[in-house]
mmCIF file of C-alpha atoms in Angstrom:
data_model
loop_
_atom_site.group_PDB
_atom_site.id
_atom_site.type_symbol
_atom_site.label_atom_id
_atom_site.label_comp_id
_atom_site.label_asym_id
_atom_site.label_seq_id
_atom_site.Cartn_x
_atom_site.Cartn_y
_atom_site.Cartn_z
ATOM 1 C CA UNK A 24 -20.519 -51.539 -6.925
ATOM 2 C CA UNK A 25 -21.953 -50.440 -10.259
ATOM 3 C CA UNK A 26 -20.844 -51.929 -13.549
ATOM 4 C CA UNK A 27 -21.790 -50.890 -17.042
ATOM 5 C CA UNK A 28 -21.125 -53.080 -20.056
ATOM 6 C CA UNK A 29 -21.813 -52.419 -23.736
ATOM 7 C CA UNK A 30 -22.085 -54.988 -26.489
ATOM 8 C CA UNK A 31 -23.212 -55.225 -30.074
ATOM 9 C CA UNK A 32 -20.616 -53.257 -31.973
ATOM 10 C CA UNK A 33 -18.980 -54.508 -35.132
ATOM 11 C CA UNK A 34 -18.201 -53.895 -38.782
ATOM 12 C CA UNK A 35 -21.064 -53.053 -41.118
ATOM 13 C CA UNK A 36 -21.435 -51.601 -44.584
ATOM 14 C CA UNK A 37 -22.913 -48.178 -45.127
ATOM 15 C CA UNK A 38 -26.691 -48.376 -45.011
ATOM 16 C CA UNK A 39 -26.610 -51.283 -42.617
ATOM 17 C CA UNK A 40 -27.833 -51.608 -39.037
ATOM 18 C CA UNK A 41 -26.498 -52.514 -35.630
ATOM 19 C CA UNK A 42 -28.091 -52.763 -32.208
ATOM 20 C CA UNK A 43 -26.013 -51.824 -29.193
ATOM 21 C CA UNK A 44 -26.879 -53.058 -25.720
ATOM 22 C CA UNK A 45 -25.981 -51.633 -22.335
ATOM 23 C CA UNK A 46 -26.271 -53.756 -19.227
ATOM 24 C CA UNK A 47 -26.086 -52.110 -15.816
ATOM 25 C CA UNK A 48 -25.336 -53.957 -12.622
ATOM 26 C CA UNK A 49 -26.715 -51.281 -10.356
ATOM 27 C CA UNK A 50 -26.387 -52.608 -6.815
ATOM 28 C CA UNK A 51 -28.503 -50.299 -4.584
ATOM 29 C CA UNK A 52 -28.750 -47.516 -7.164
ATOM 30 C CA UNK A 53 -31.823 -46.740 -9.259
ATOM 31 C CA UNK A 54 -31.554 -46.347 -12.998
ATOM 32 C CA UNK A 55 -32.980 -43.022 -14.026
ATOM 33 C CA UNK A 56 -31.965 -43.310 -17.651
ATOM 34 C CA UNK A 57 -29.258 -44.111 -20.163
ATOM 35 C CA UNK A 58 -26.969 -41.989 -22.283
ATOM 36 C CA UNK A 59 -25.099 -43.118 -25.354
ATOM 37 C CA UNK A 60 -21.983 -41.229 -26.365
ATOM 38 C CA UNK A 61 -19.428 -41.822 -29.090
ATOM 39 C CA UNK A 62 -15.836 -40.846 -29.727
ATOM 40 C CA UNK A 63 -13.865 -40.950 -32.948
ATOM 41 C CA UNK A 64 -10.060 -40.662 -33.129
ATOM 42 C CA UNK A 65 -8.989 -37.058 -32.697
ATOM 43 C CA UNK A 66 -12.464 -35.893 -31.730
ATOM 44 C CA UNK A 67 -14.144 -35.142 -28.443
ATOM 45 C CA UNK A 68 -16.701 -37.507 -26.992
ATOM 46 C CA UNK A 69 -20.179 -36.457 -28.107
ATOM 47 C CA UNK A 70 -23.652 -37.282 -26.881
ATOM 48 C CA UNK A 71 -25.674 -39.419 -29.255
ATOM 49 C CA UNK A 72 -28.918 -40.112 -27.423
ATOM 50 C CA UNK A 73 -30.565 -40.108 -24.024
ATOM 51 C CA UNK A 74 -33.592 -41.811 -22.554
ATOM 52 C CA UNK A 75 -34.974 -40.727 -19.212
ATOM 53 C CA UNK A 76 -37.857 -41.482 -16.939
ATOM 54 C CA UNK A 77 -41.077 -42.279 -18.675
ATOM 55 C CA UNK A 78 -39.207 -43.063 -21.850
ATOM 56 C CA UNK A 79 -38.574 -39.457 -22.807
ATOM 57 C CA UNK A 80 -35.864 -39.396 -25.469
ATOM 58 C CA UNK A 81 -33.435 -36.874 -26.841
ATOM 59 C CA UNK A 82 -31.160 -37.251 -29.873
ATOM 60 C CA UNK A 83 -28.258 -35.443 -31.404
ATOM 61 C CA UNK A 84 -29.217 -33.875 -34.711
ATOM 62 C CA UNK A 85 -26.785 -36.053 -36.651
ATOM 63 C CA UNK A 86 -28.652 -39.271 -35.690
ATOM 64 C CA UNK A 87 -32.269 -38.119 -35.672
ATOM 65 C CA UNK A 88 -34.431 -40.355 -37.798
ATOM 66 C CA UNK A 89 -31.755 -43.072 -37.967
ATOM 67 C CA UNK A 90 -31.077 -44.118 -34.363
ATOM 68 C CA UNK A 91 -33.574 -45.172 -31.697
ATOM 69 C CA UNK A 92 -32.813 -45.417 -27.998
ATOM 70 C CA UNK A 93 -34.872 -47.657 -25.732
ATOM 71 C CA UNK A 94 -34.784 -49.271 -22.326
ATOM 72 C CA UNK A 95 -35.792 -52.521 -20.660
ATOM 73 C CA UNK A 96 -36.425 -51.714 -17.019
ATOM 74 C CA UNK A 97 -37.120 -55.324 -16.069
ATOM 75 C CA UNK A 98 -33.569 -56.273 -17.014
ATOM 76 C CA UNK A 99 -31.700 -53.001 -16.319
ATOM 77 C CA UNK A 100 -30.737 -52.636 -19.953
ATOM 78 C CA UNK A 101 -30.570 -49.871 -22.499
ATOM 79 C CA UNK A 102 -30.385 -50.189 -26.264
ATOM 80 C CA UNK A 103 -29.374 -48.145 -29.254
ATOM 81 C CA UNK A 104 -30.805 -49.277 -32.574
ATOM 82 C CA UNK A 105 -28.738 -47.770 -35.370
ATOM 83 C CA UNK A 106 -30.135 -47.846 -38.897
ATOM 84 C CA UNK A 107 -28.875 -46.407 -42.170
ATOM 85 C CA UNK A 108 -25.361 -46.235 -40.794
ATOM 86 C CA UNK A 109 -22.856 -43.938 -42.441
ATOM 87 C CA UNK A 110 -19.041 -44.048 -42.473
ATOM 88 C CA UNK A 111 -19.016 -40.943 -40.268
ATOM 89 C CA UNK A 112 -20.804 -42.971 -37.560
ATOM 90 C CA UNK A 113 -17.589 -44.937 -37.088
ATOM 91 C CA UNK A 114 -16.560 -44.510 -33.455
ATOM 92 C CA UNK A 115 -16.317 -46.172 -30.079
ATOM 93 C CA UNK A 116 -19.759 -46.023 -28.520
ATOM 94 C CA UNK A 117 -20.089 -45.681 -24.766
ATOM 95 C CA UNK A 118 -23.015 -46.179 -22.424
ATOM 96 C CA UNK A 119 -23.318 -43.871 -19.443
ATOM 97 C CA UNK A 120 -25.715 -44.904 -16.710
ATOM 98 C CA UNK A 121 -27.874 -42.089 -15.351
ATOM 99 C CA UNK A 122 -28.375 -43.252 -11.779
ATOM 100 C CA UNK A 123 -29.931 -42.144 -8.522
ATOM 101 C CA UNK A 124 -28.009 -43.097 -5.390
ATOM 102 C CA UNK A 125 -29.677 -44.665 -2.346
ATOM 103 C CA UNK A 126 -29.519 -41.192 -0.773
ATOM 104 C CA UNK A 127 -31.346 -39.630 -3.696
ATOM 105 C CA UNK A 128 -28.414 -37.981 -5.485
ATOM 106 C CA UNK A 129 -27.962 -38.063 -9.233
ATOM 107 C CA UNK A 130 -24.885 -40.035 -10.242
ATOM 108 C CA UNK A 131 -23.339 -40.177 -13.699
ATOM 109 C CA UNK A 132 -19.914 -41.505 -12.836
ATOM 110 C CA UNK A 133 -20.302 -44.945 -14.342
ATOM 111 C CA UNK A 134 -19.309 -45.701 -17.927
ATOM 112 C CA UNK A 135 -18.856 -48.847 -19.909
ATOM 113 C CA UNK A 136 -15.627 -49.781 -21.650
ATOM 114 C CA UNK A 137 -17.031 -48.912 -25.052
ATOM 115 C CA UNK A 138 -17.855 -50.932 -28.142
ATOM 116 C CA UNK A 139 -16.341 -50.264 -31.560
ATOM 117 C CA UNK A 140 -18.630 -49.508 -34.465
ATOM 118 C CA UNK A 141 -17.018 -49.391 -37.894
ATOM 119 C CA UNK A 142 -18.994 -48.473 -40.989
ATOM 120 C CA UNK A 143 -17.367 -49.135 -44.334
ATOM 121 C CA UNK A 144 -18.237 -47.185 -47.455
#
């Protein structure tokens, strides 16, 4: 029905950059926005960034000034540009689609499988 798929992870040296992509196959749903989360081994999943209607963005303090979230509404895609990466950014990054159902309800049940980001020192 709805599928979410991330791509763009990889191995990068500290100070480097990566761009993550999130593609949503949304069926009859409407994309309200995108969330990016990350999870490191032994840690809880944490919110990294969010972009909502009208392009309003929100970032976790630990990525402000380094990461930029964006969206491409024509292609149902979200992006996370990550600059000046640090070893502590190493994690699996997940996209969560912020959807509106055909009946008008907010739906946040759909997640991608995650993409690994590894930052070496």
